Short mmCIF file of C-alpha atoms and ligand atoms in Angstrom, two decimals:
data_model
loop_
_atom_site.label_atom_id
_atom_site.label_comp_id
_atom_site.label_asym_id
_atom_site.label_seq_id
_atom_site.Cartn_x
_atom_site.Cartn_y
_atom_site.Cartn_z
CA UNK M 25 104.37 96.91 71.96
CA UNK M 26 103.28 100.46 71.23
CA UNK M 27 100.62 101.66 73.63
CA UNK M 28 98.66 104.90 73.94
CA UNK M 29 97.00 106.05 77.14
CA UNK M 30 94.24 108.65 77.09
CA UNK M 31 94.37 110.39 80.47
CA UNK M 32 97.18 110.97 82.94
CA UNK M 33 95.41 110.79 86.31
CA UNK M 34 96.34 108.23 88.96
CA UNK M 35 95.31 105.29 86.79
CA UNK M 36 96.55 106.54 83.39
CA UNK M 37 99.90 107.90 84.47
CA UNK M 38 100.83 105.05 86.81
CA UNK M 39 99.86 102.31 84.36
CA UNK M 40 101.54 104.13 81.46
CA UNK M 41 104.79 104.48 83.44
CA UNK M 42 104.70 100.82 84.50
CA UNK M 43 104.10 99.57 80.94
CA UNK M 44 106.93 101.84 79.70
CA UNK M 45 109.17 100.43 82.41
CA UNK M 46 108.36 96.93 81.17
CA UNK M 47 109.90 97.92 77.82
CA UNK M 48 106.90 99.10 75.78
CA UNK M 49 106.75 102.37 73.84
CA UNK M 50 104.07 104.41 75.58
CA UNK M 51 102.38 107.65 74.52
CA UNK M 52 100.09 109.53 76.88
CA UNK M 53 97.45 111.95 75.55
CA UNK M 54 96.16 114.81 77.70
CA UNK M 55 94.07 117.89 77.02
CA UNK M 56 95.69 120.59 79.21
CA UNK M 57 98.72 122.13 77.42
CA UNK M 58 100.40 123.23 80.66
CA UNK M 59 100.13 119.75 82.23
CA UNK M 60 101.49 118.08 79.08
CA UNK M 61 104.43 120.52 78.91
CA UNK M 62 105.21 119.76 82.56
CA UNK M 63 104.88 116.00 82.05
CA UNK M 64 107.37 116.16 79.17
CA UNK M 65 109.83 117.57 81.70
CA UNK M 66 108.92 114.87 84.22
CA UNK M 67 106.82 117.19 86.41
CA UNK M 68 103.75 115.17 87.38
CA UNK M 69 100.36 116.71 88.34
CA UNK M 70 99.75 114.36 91.30
CA UNK M 71 101.61 113.13 94.36
CA UNK M 72 102.25 109.39 94.30
CA UNK M 73 105.29 107.81 95.96
CA UNK M 74 107.91 106.74 93.40
CA UNK M 75 105.92 107.91 90.38
CA UNK M 76 107.95 111.00 89.57
CA UNK M 77 111.15 108.92 89.47
CA UNK M 78 109.54 106.20 87.33
CA UNK M 79 108.17 108.77 84.86
CA UNK M 80 111.53 110.57 84.58
CA UNK M 81 113.43 107.29 84.14
CA UNK M 82 111.21 106.22 81.25
CA UNK M 83 111.16 109.66 79.58
CA UNK M 84 114.96 109.59 79.62
CA UNK M 85 114.95 106.07 78.18
CA UNK M 86 112.75 107.33 75.31
CA UNK M 87 109.92 104.94 76.17
CA UNK M 88 107.39 107.42 77.64
CA UNK M 89 106.07 110.40 75.67
CA UNK M 90 103.33 112.98 76.24
CA UNK M 91 101.18 114.78 73.68
CA UNK M 92 97.97 116.76 73.16
CA UNK M 93 97.13 115.19 69.79
CA UNK M 94 95.31 111.96 69.11
CA UNK M 95 96.29 111.92 65.42
CA UNK M 96 100.00 111.49 66.20
CA UNK M 97 99.74 108.51 68.53
CA UNK M 98 96.55 106.54 67.79
CA UNK M 99 97.44 105.21 64.31
CA UNK M 100 100.69 103.58 65.45
CA UNK M 101 99.28 102.05 68.68
CA UNK M 102 98.76 98.31 69.14
CA UNK M 103 96.66 99.00 72.23
CA UNK M 104 94.88 102.20 73.29
CA UNK M 105 93.80 102.49 76.93
CA UNK M 106 91.02 104.88 77.91
CA UNK M 107 91.91 106.09 81.43
CA UNK M 108 89.90 109.28 81.82
CA UNK M 109 87.83 110.27 84.86
CA UNK M 110 84.23 109.17 85.43
CA UNK M 111 83.07 111.39 88.32
CA UNK M 112 79.56 111.06 89.86
CA UNK M 113 76.88 113.33 88.42
CA UNK M 114 74.36 115.00 90.77
CA UNK M 115 72.04 112.00 90.28
CA UNK M 116 74.71 109.53 91.38
CA UNK M 117 75.38 108.07 87.92
CA UNK M 118 78.92 108.04 86.58
CA UNK M 119 79.57 110.96 84.19
CA UNK M 120 80.56 109.30 80.93
CA UNK M 121 80.87 112.37 78.70
CA UNK M 122 84.68 112.29 78.58
CA UNK M 123 84.81 108.53 77.90
CA UNK M 124 82.37 108.85 75.00
CA UNK M 125 84.10 111.96 73.65
CA UNK M 126 87.55 110.35 73.59
CA UNK M 127 86.08 107.17 72.04
CA UNK M 128 85.10 109.20 68.99
CA UNK M 129 88.51 110.89 68.76
CA UNK M 130 90.22 107.49 69.00
CA UNK M 131 87.86 105.98 66.42
CA UNK M 132 88.58 108.69 63.83
CA UNK M 133 92.34 108.11 64.10
CA UNK M 134 92.47 104.30 64.02
CA UNK M 135 94.73 102.65 61.45
CA UNK M 136 95.39 98.95 60.85
CA UNK M 137 94.43 96.65 63.75
CA UNK M 138 94.07 98.17 67.22
CA UNK M 139 92.73 96.99 70.56
CA UNK M 140 90.94 99.76 72.47
CA UNK M 141 90.58 98.96 76.18
CA UNK M 142 88.82 100.87 78.96
CA UNK M 143 90.61 101.27 82.28
CA UNK M 144 88.14 103.87 83.55
CA UNK M 145 85.41 102.51 85.83
CA UNK M 146 82.25 102.63 83.76
CA UNK M 147 78.78 101.22 84.41
CA UNK M 148 77.78 97.95 82.76
CA UNK M 149 76.64 98.73 79.25
CA UNK M 150 78.98 101.68 78.65
CA UNK M 151 81.53 99.60 76.87
CA UNK M 152 78.90 98.51 74.35
CA UNK M 153 78.32 102.22 73.61
CA UNK M 154 82.06 102.86 73.28
CA UNK M 155 82.37 99.87 70.96
CA UNK M 156 79.56 101.26 68.77
CA UNK M 157 81.17 104.73 68.63
CA UNK M 158 84.51 103.19 67.61
CA UNK M 159 82.88 101.10 64.90
CA UNK M 160 80.94 104.09 63.54
CA UNK M 161 83.80 106.61 63.62
CA UNK M 162 86.74 104.49 62.39
CA UNK M 163 88.06 104.97 58.85
CA UNK M 164 87.39 102.26 56.27
CA UNK M 165 90.06 99.56 56.43
CA UNK M 166 90.84 100.09 60.12
CA UNK M 167 90.07 97.12 62.37
CA UNK M 168 89.25 97.46 66.05
CA UNK M 169 88.63 95.08 68.94
CA UNK M 170 87.30 96.30 72.20
CA UNK M 171 88.05 95.34 75.80
CA UNK M 172 87.49 96.30 79.41
CA UNK M 173 90.61 95.96 81.58
CA UNK M 174 89.67 97.51 84.93
CA UNK M 175 92.35 98.88 87.23
CA UNK M 176 92.50 98.02 90.93
CA UNK M 177 95.43 100.20 92.07
CA UNK M 178 95.24 102.17 95.30
CA UNK M 179 96.58 105.69 95.60
CA UNK M 180 99.68 105.77 97.77
CA UNK M 181 100.74 102.26 96.69
CA UNK M 182 99.77 102.59 93.03
CA UNK M 183 103.04 101.41 91.48
CA UNK M 184 103.40 98.23 93.53
CA UNK M 185 99.66 97.50 93.09
CA UNK M 186 100.15 97.73 89.31
CA UNK M 187 103.31 95.64 89.23
CA UNK M 188 101.97 93.01 91.69
CA UNK M 189 98.17 92.97 91.32
CA UNK M 190 95.97 90.29 92.93
CA UNK M 191 94.48 89.62 89.49
CA UNK M 192 94.24 90.97 85.97
CA UNK M 193 90.71 91.16 84.58
CA UNK M 194 90.36 91.13 80.80
CA UNK M 195 86.88 91.47 79.35
CA UNK M 196 87.39 91.31 75.59
CA UNK M 197 85.15 91.27 72.54
CA UNK M 198 87.09 88.55 70.71
CA UNK M 199 89.98 86.12 71.06
CA UNK M 200 92.41 88.23 68.99
CA UNK M 201 92.10 91.09 71.50
CA UNK M 202 92.25 88.64 74.38
CA UNK M 203 95.55 87.17 73.08
CA UNK M 204 97.15 90.58 72.55
CA UNK M 205 96.17 91.78 76.03
CA UNK M 206 97.40 88.56 77.65
CA UNK M 207 100.75 89.09 75.86
CA UNK M 208 100.96 92.71 77.01
CA UNK M 209 100.35 91.67 80.63
CA UNK M 210 102.69 88.65 80.47
CA UNK M 211 105.54 90.22 82.51
CA UNK M 212 103.07 90.95 85.34
CA UNK M 213 102.73 87.78 87.36
CA UNK M 214 99.10 87.49 88.43
CA UNK M 215 96.12 85.23 87.76
CA UNK M 216 94.10 86.40 84.75
CA UNK M 217 90.30 86.46 84.68
CA UNK M 218 89.11 86.22 81.08
CA UNK M 219 85.54 87.26 80.49
CA UNK M 220 83.15 89.54 78.59
CA UNK M 221 82.76 93.35 78.98
CA UNK M 222 79.75 93.32 81.26
CA UNK M 223 81.38 90.95 83.71
CA UNK M 224 84.69 92.84 83.73
CA UNK M 225 82.90 96.13 84.42
CA UNK M 226 80.82 94.62 87.21
CA UNK M 227 83.88 92.98 88.83
CA UNK M 228 85.34 96.46 89.39
CA UNK M 229 82.16 97.96 90.90
CA UNK M 230 81.43 94.87 92.96
CA UNK M 231 85.00 94.75 94.35
CA UNK M 232 85.08 98.41 95.38
CA UNK M 233 81.57 98.26 96.86
CA UNK M 234 82.45 95.14 98.83
CA UNK M 235 85.53 96.85 100.30
CA UNK M 236 83.41 99.91 101.17
CA UNK M 237 80.89 97.53 102.78
CA UNK M 238 83.67 95.94 104.84
CA UNK M 239 84.75 99.38 106.10
CA UNK M 240 81.16 100.36 106.95
CA UNK M 241 80.74 97.06 108.79
CA UNK M 242 83.90 97.80 110.81
CA UNK M 243 82.54 101.29 111.53
CA UNK M 244 79.19 99.88 112.69
CA UNK M 245 81.02 97.45 114.99
CA UNK M 246 83.08 100.39 116.29
CA UNK M 247 79.90 102.34 117.13
CA UNK M 248 78.42 99.31 118.88
CA UNK M 249 81.68 98.75 120.78
CA UNK M 250 81.57 102.33 122.07
CA UNK M 251 78.04 101.73 123.36
CA UNK M 252 78.89 98.38 124.95
CA UNK M 253 82.28 99.34 126.35
CA UNK M 254 83.99 96.78 124.10
CA UNK M 255 87.29 97.36 122.28
CA UNK M 256 86.42 97.45 118.57
CA UNK M 257 90.02 96.98 117.49
CA UNK M 258 90.19 93.67 119.37
CA UNK M 259 86.77 92.64 118.04
CA UNK M 260 87.87 93.38 114.47
CA UNK M 261 91.24 91.74 114.98
CA UNK M 262 89.38 88.73 116.32
CA UNK M 263 87.02 88.45 113.38
CA UNK M 264 89.73 89.27 110.81
CA UNK M 265 91.70 86.19 111.88
CA UNK M 266 88.99 84.06 110.35
CA UNK M 267 90.49 83.46 106.91
CA UNK M 268 87.02 83.63 105.38
CA UNK M 269 86.77 87.24 106.59
CA UNK M 270 90.39 88.46 106.40
CA UNK M 271 91.93 91.31 108.35
CA UNK M 272 92.25 93.95 105.60
CA UNK M 273 89.85 96.88 105.25
CA UNK M 274 88.46 96.44 108.72
CA UNK M 275 89.90 99.64 110.25
CA UNK M 276 87.19 101.90 111.64
CA UNK M 277 87.64 105.63 111.13
CA UNK M 278 85.91 108.78 109.89
CA UNK M 279 84.41 106.87 106.93
CA UNK M 280 85.89 105.94 103.56
CA UNK M 281 86.63 108.67 101.02
CA UNK M 282 88.61 109.11 97.82
CA UNK M 283 87.89 109.05 94.14
CA UNK M 284 86.60 105.46 93.98
CA UNK M 285 84.59 104.05 96.89
CA UNK M 286 82.05 106.89 97.32
CA UNK M 287 81.57 107.18 93.54
CA UNK M 288 81.46 103.45 92.79
CA UNK M 289 79.07 102.57 95.62
CA UNK M 290 76.76 105.34 94.41
CA UNK M 291 77.05 104.18 90.80
CA UNK M 292 76.30 100.53 91.68
CA UNK M 293 73.19 101.58 93.63
CA UNK M 294 72.09 103.59 90.57
CA UNK M 295 72.91 100.78 88.12
CA UNK M 296 70.82 98.42 90.28
CA UNK M 297 67.95 100.93 90.48
CA UNK M 298 67.99 101.42 86.71
CA UNK M 299 67.52 97.68 86.43
CA UNK M 300 64.67 97.60 88.98
CA UNK M 301 66.74 96.20 91.81
CA UNK M 302 66.85 98.07 95.11
CA UNK M 303 70.40 97.47 96.42
CA UNK M 304 69.43 98.64 99.92
CA UNK M 305 72.45 96.90 101.47
CA UNK M 306 74.70 99.42 99.71
CA UNK M 307 72.43 102.33 100.66
CA UNK M 308 73.09 101.40 104.28
CA UNK M 309 76.84 101.26 103.56
CA UNK M 310 76.56 104.92 102.49
CA UNK M 311 74.42 105.84 105.52
CA UNK M 312 76.94 104.38 107.95
CA UNK M 313 79.71 106.20 106.11
CA UNK M 314 78.11 109.63 106.46
CA UNK M 315 77.15 108.87 110.08
CA UNK M 316 80.86 108.31 110.86
CA UNK M 317 81.68 111.80 109.59
CA UNK M 318 78.90 113.38 111.68
CA UNK M 319 80.01 111.30 114.63
CA UNK M 320 83.40 113.07 114.73
CA UNK M 321 81.57 116.40 115.14
CA UNK M 322 79.37 114.91 117.89
CA UNK M 323 82.53 113.80 119.70
CA UNK M 324 83.98 117.32 119.35
CA UNK M 325 80.80 118.77 120.86
CA UNK M 326 80.98 116.25 123.69
CA UNK M 327 84.61 117.20 124.36
CA UNK M 328 84.18 120.98 124.18
CA UNK M 329 80.48 121.65 124.78
CA UNK M 330 79.72 124.71 122.66
CA UNK M 331 81.96 124.82 119.55
CA UNK M 332 81.45 128.50 118.81
CA UNK M 333 84.73 130.40 119.19
CA UNK M 334 86.69 127.24 120.03
CA UNK M 335 89.97 126.65 118.24
CA UNK M 336 90.32 123.19 116.71
CA UNK M 337 93.58 121.93 115.19
CA UNK M 338 93.21 119.39 112.38
CA UNK M 339 95.98 116.89 111.60
CA UNK M 340 95.44 115.47 108.12
CA UNK M 341 93.17 116.45 105.24
CA UNK M 342 93.75 113.89 102.47
CA UNK M 343 91.30 110.96 102.32
CA UNK M 344 94.18 108.67 103.32
CA UNK M 345 97.96 108.96 103.82
CA UNK M 346 100.61 109.11 101.07
CA UNK M 347 98.40 111.07 98.70
CA UNK M 348 97.53 114.72 98.04
CA UNK M 349 94.03 113.71 96.91
CA UNK M 350 91.13 115.54 98.55
CA UNK M 351 88.33 113.98 96.50
CA UNK M 352 85.51 113.01 98.86
CA UNK M 353 87.88 113.26 101.84
CA UNK M 354 86.04 112.91 105.19
CA UNK M 355 87.91 116.11 106.22
CA UNK M 356 85.74 118.18 103.87
CA UNK M 357 82.42 117.21 105.51
CA UNK M 358 83.82 117.18 109.04
CA UNK M 359 85.52 120.59 108.80
CA UNK M 360 82.46 122.11 107.10
CA UNK M 361 80.23 120.88 109.96
CA UNK M 362 82.69 122.19 112.59
CA UNK M 363 82.87 125.59 110.87
CA UNK M 364 79.05 125.71 110.66
CA UNK M 365 79.02 125.24 114.43
CA UNK M 366 81.28 128.30 114.79
CA UNK M 367 84.62 126.55 115.43
CA UNK M 368 87.88 128.15 114.26
CA UNK M 369 89.92 125.64 112.27
CA UNK M 370 93.66 125.47 111.72
CA UNK M 371 94.75 122.47 109.62
CA UNK M 372 97.92 120.78 108.41
CA UNK M 373 98.52 118.01 105.89
CA UNK M 374 101.96 116.98 104.59
CA UNK M 375 100.79 116.87 100.93
CA UNK M 376 97.13 117.81 100.48
CA UNK M 377 97.02 121.48 101.58
CA UNK M 378 97.31 122.78 98.00
CA UNK M 379 94.25 120.79 96.91
CA UNK M 380 92.47 121.42 100.21
CA UNK M 381 92.64 125.19 99.75
CA UNK M 382 90.33 124.96 96.73
CA UNK M 383 87.63 122.99 98.61
CA UNK M 384 88.14 124.53 102.07
CA UNK M 385 89.25 128.07 101.25
CA UNK M 386 88.15 129.76 104.46
CA UNK M 387 90.08 127.87 107.12
CA UNK M 388 93.59 128.61 108.37
CA UNK M 389 96.48 126.39 107.21
CA UNK M 390 99.50 125.75 109.43
CA UNK M 391 103.10 125.60 108.20
CA UNK M 392 103.85 122.43 110.18
CA UNK M 393 102.06 119.83 112.27
CA UNK M 394 102.98 121.45 115.58
CA UNK M 395 101.58 124.88 114.69
CA UNK M 396 98.00 123.52 114.52
CA UNK M 397 98.24 123.01 118.27
CA UNK M 398 98.95 126.70 119.01
CA UNK M 399 96.22 127.86 121.39
CA UNK M 400 93.96 124.93 120.36
CA UNK M 401 91.13 123.64 122.54
CA UNK M 402 91.07 120.34 120.69
CA UNK M 403 93.19 118.39 118.21
CA UNK M 404 91.51 116.07 115.69
CA UNK M 405 93.53 113.52 113.68
CA UNK M 406 91.73 112.90 110.37
CA UNK M 407 94.42 111.15 108.27
CA UNK M 408 96.79 108.43 109.46
CA UNK M 409 100.06 109.91 108.13
CA UNK M 410 103.16 108.33 109.71
CA UNK M 411 104.44 111.80 110.69
CA UNK M 412 101.49 112.18 113.06
CA UNK M 413 102.09 108.78 114.66
CA UNK M 414 105.53 109.97 115.73
CA UNK M 415 104.44 113.39 116.97
CA UNK M 416 106.21 114.83 120.04
CA UNK M 417 103.43 115.00 122.62
CA UNK M 418 105.53 117.22 124.92
CA UNK M 419 105.74 119.86 122.20
CA UNK M 420 101.99 119.62 121.52
CA UNK M 421 101.28 119.94 125.24
CA UNK M 422 103.27 123.18 125.47
CA UNK M 423 101.22 124.74 122.67
CA UNK M 424 97.61 123.63 123.35
CA UNK M 425 95.14 125.53 125.49
CA UNK M 426 93.12 122.44 126.49
CA UNK M 427 94.70 119.00 126.26
CA UNK M 428 92.18 117.03 124.26
CA UNK M 429 92.63 114.73 121.24
CA UNK M 430 90.12 113.02 118.95
CA UNK M 431 91.97 110.29 117.06
CA UNK M 432 89.62 109.24 114.24
CA UNK M 433 92.22 106.81 112.85
CA UNK M 434 93.18 105.14 116.14
CA UNK M 435 96.85 105.88 115.50
CA UNK M 436 97.75 106.45 119.15
CA UNK M 437 97.85 104.12 122.12
CA UNK M 438 95.14 105.65 124.37
CA UNK M 439 96.98 104.91 127.63
CA UNK M 440 100.09 106.82 126.42
CA UNK M 441 98.05 109.87 125.46
CA UNK M 442 96.23 109.83 128.80
CA UNK M 443 99.57 109.36 130.64
CA UNK M 444 100.86 112.47 128.87
CA UNK M 445 97.97 114.44 130.37
CA UNK M 446 95.51 114.56 127.47
CA UNK M 447 91.93 113.41 127.27
CA UNK M 448 91.65 110.85 124.45
CA UNK M 449 88.73 109.91 122.21
CA UNK M 450 89.28 107.24 119.55
CA UNK M 451 86.87 105.29 117.35
CA UNK M 452 85.35 102.17 118.88
CA UNK M 453 87.57 102.14 121.97
C1 LIG V 8 90.42 102.04 96.12
C2 LIG V 8 90.59 100.51 95.94
O1 LIG V 8 91.26 99.98 97.07
C3 LIG V 8 91.33 100.21 94.66
O2 LIG V 8 91.41 98.81 94.46
C4 LIG V 8 90.56 100.84 93.52
O3 LIG V 8 91.12 100.57 92.27
C5 LIG V 8 90.45 102.35 93.73
O4 LIG V 8 89.79 102.58 94.98
P1 LIG V 8 91.91 104.09 96.97
O5 LIG V 8 90.66 104.89 96.84
O6 LIG V 8 93.17 104.63 96.37
O7 LIG V 8 91.71 102.64 96.31
O8 LIG V 8 92.18 103.89 98.52
P2 LIG V 8 91.99 102.75 99.62
O9 LIG V 8 93.30 102.45 100.21
O10 LIG V 8 91.19 101.63 99.12
O11 LIG V 8 91.15 103.56 100.72
C6 LIG V 8 89.87 104.12 100.44
C7 LIG V 8 89.29 104.78 101.67
O12 LIG V 8 88.91 103.82 102.65
C8 LIG V 8 90.22 105.75 102.39
O13 LIG V 8 89.49 106.90 102.79
C9 LIG V 8 90.70 104.97 103.59
O14 LIG V 8 91.10 105.79 104.66
C10 LIG V 8 89.44 104.19 103.91
N1 LIG V 8 89.72 102.96 104.68
C11 LIG V 8 90.45 101.94 104.12
C12 LIG V 8 89.18 102.81 105.95
O15 LIG V 8 88.52 103.71 106.48
N2 LIG V 8 89.41 101.64 106.62
C13 LIG V 8 90.12 100.61 106.09
O16 LIG V 8 90.26 99.57 106.76
C14 LIG V 8 90.66 100.76 104.80
#
């Protein structure tokens, strides 16, 4: 099939590369000339394990192309996927301006029969608007069906999540679109949920909010464990063994971040409010999440007393490992609070320092993970990168002024850290 993707972020680029790899002809439309020129050469704008290789392989095979113009690649497409960003506005709603803008550009260029499907996470009701724009802007004679095919990939494991998803959700306007989308997804072996737009859209928000809720629940149990002297990791392991609960997404930490959970929880609260339902359960999920970020600063104050003038080394900035993404990373709030208290920060992240410099321009960045320890009074682990798990404690010990570690991801075995001469503060233990 011939497919066009609008957008080359995590969702657009990964899904486009995977569909190309499955043998389809895939065009990707962007709006930044420099990024498109780079993509044509196989230089990708994001860090995602394996993606660069997959993109290059499919460019070389002539199955994956990049362009700035809609008019070249919409008319020939069997399926057009909208995969542009929907960031939160200041009021908490999802910003739909790009989705609606590209819908009109797609509509104007339609030819023959085309299925237009949204991959972007959009609030219930948006797809009806997109469908209307397509119908109003399409040339006479062009036929269009509309669908919502939400994406569930995680950054860091995006390719395998796309190739082996838990399910494929297809919310289509008619059976012709449904059949075409089922055919397109045929090589991907996963159960398919066939439904209408509204349901497909809500599945995505409800899934992400439930996962965020699970993390906040684990964080609340971690707080309670600290107060009771219980070991949260054992408690969570114990409850996760119940198949009805499951062990995934129960790791306590500095709170969830990234481009999806914070935004989607906020959007679902707003969607509910707009429909006169107070989703207070999710408001508490957000409260617990921001408490966890403040809690790291409280622990730093407890370890050091006054923070003014103290040197704190930060290991990890990205919202999770194996990504360079800084969107809504706990590190942003935590470092800002530490700096406000007068601490001097030196940070290292294997991939995210480039992006971090734009949101945290005033702190010092180290050239490697050991340099953050130079003269430090405290070390705080904020992202669970494998490199940090294997750190040489002897080397750290030589460089630090005071031997103290806050491990917000529980990556170390407390007894080993204490044996090496450090004071250790984890989460929930
Ligand atoms: C998420 C969803 O998992 C994915 O299905 C959706 O399509 C996009 O949003 P992503 O944001 O890439 O994916 O990352 P994910 O691995 O889900 O982690 C999100 C955040 O939760 C990270 O900050 C992570 O550190 C945190 N987290 C995750 C925890 O704090 N504890 C956990 O147990 C799991």
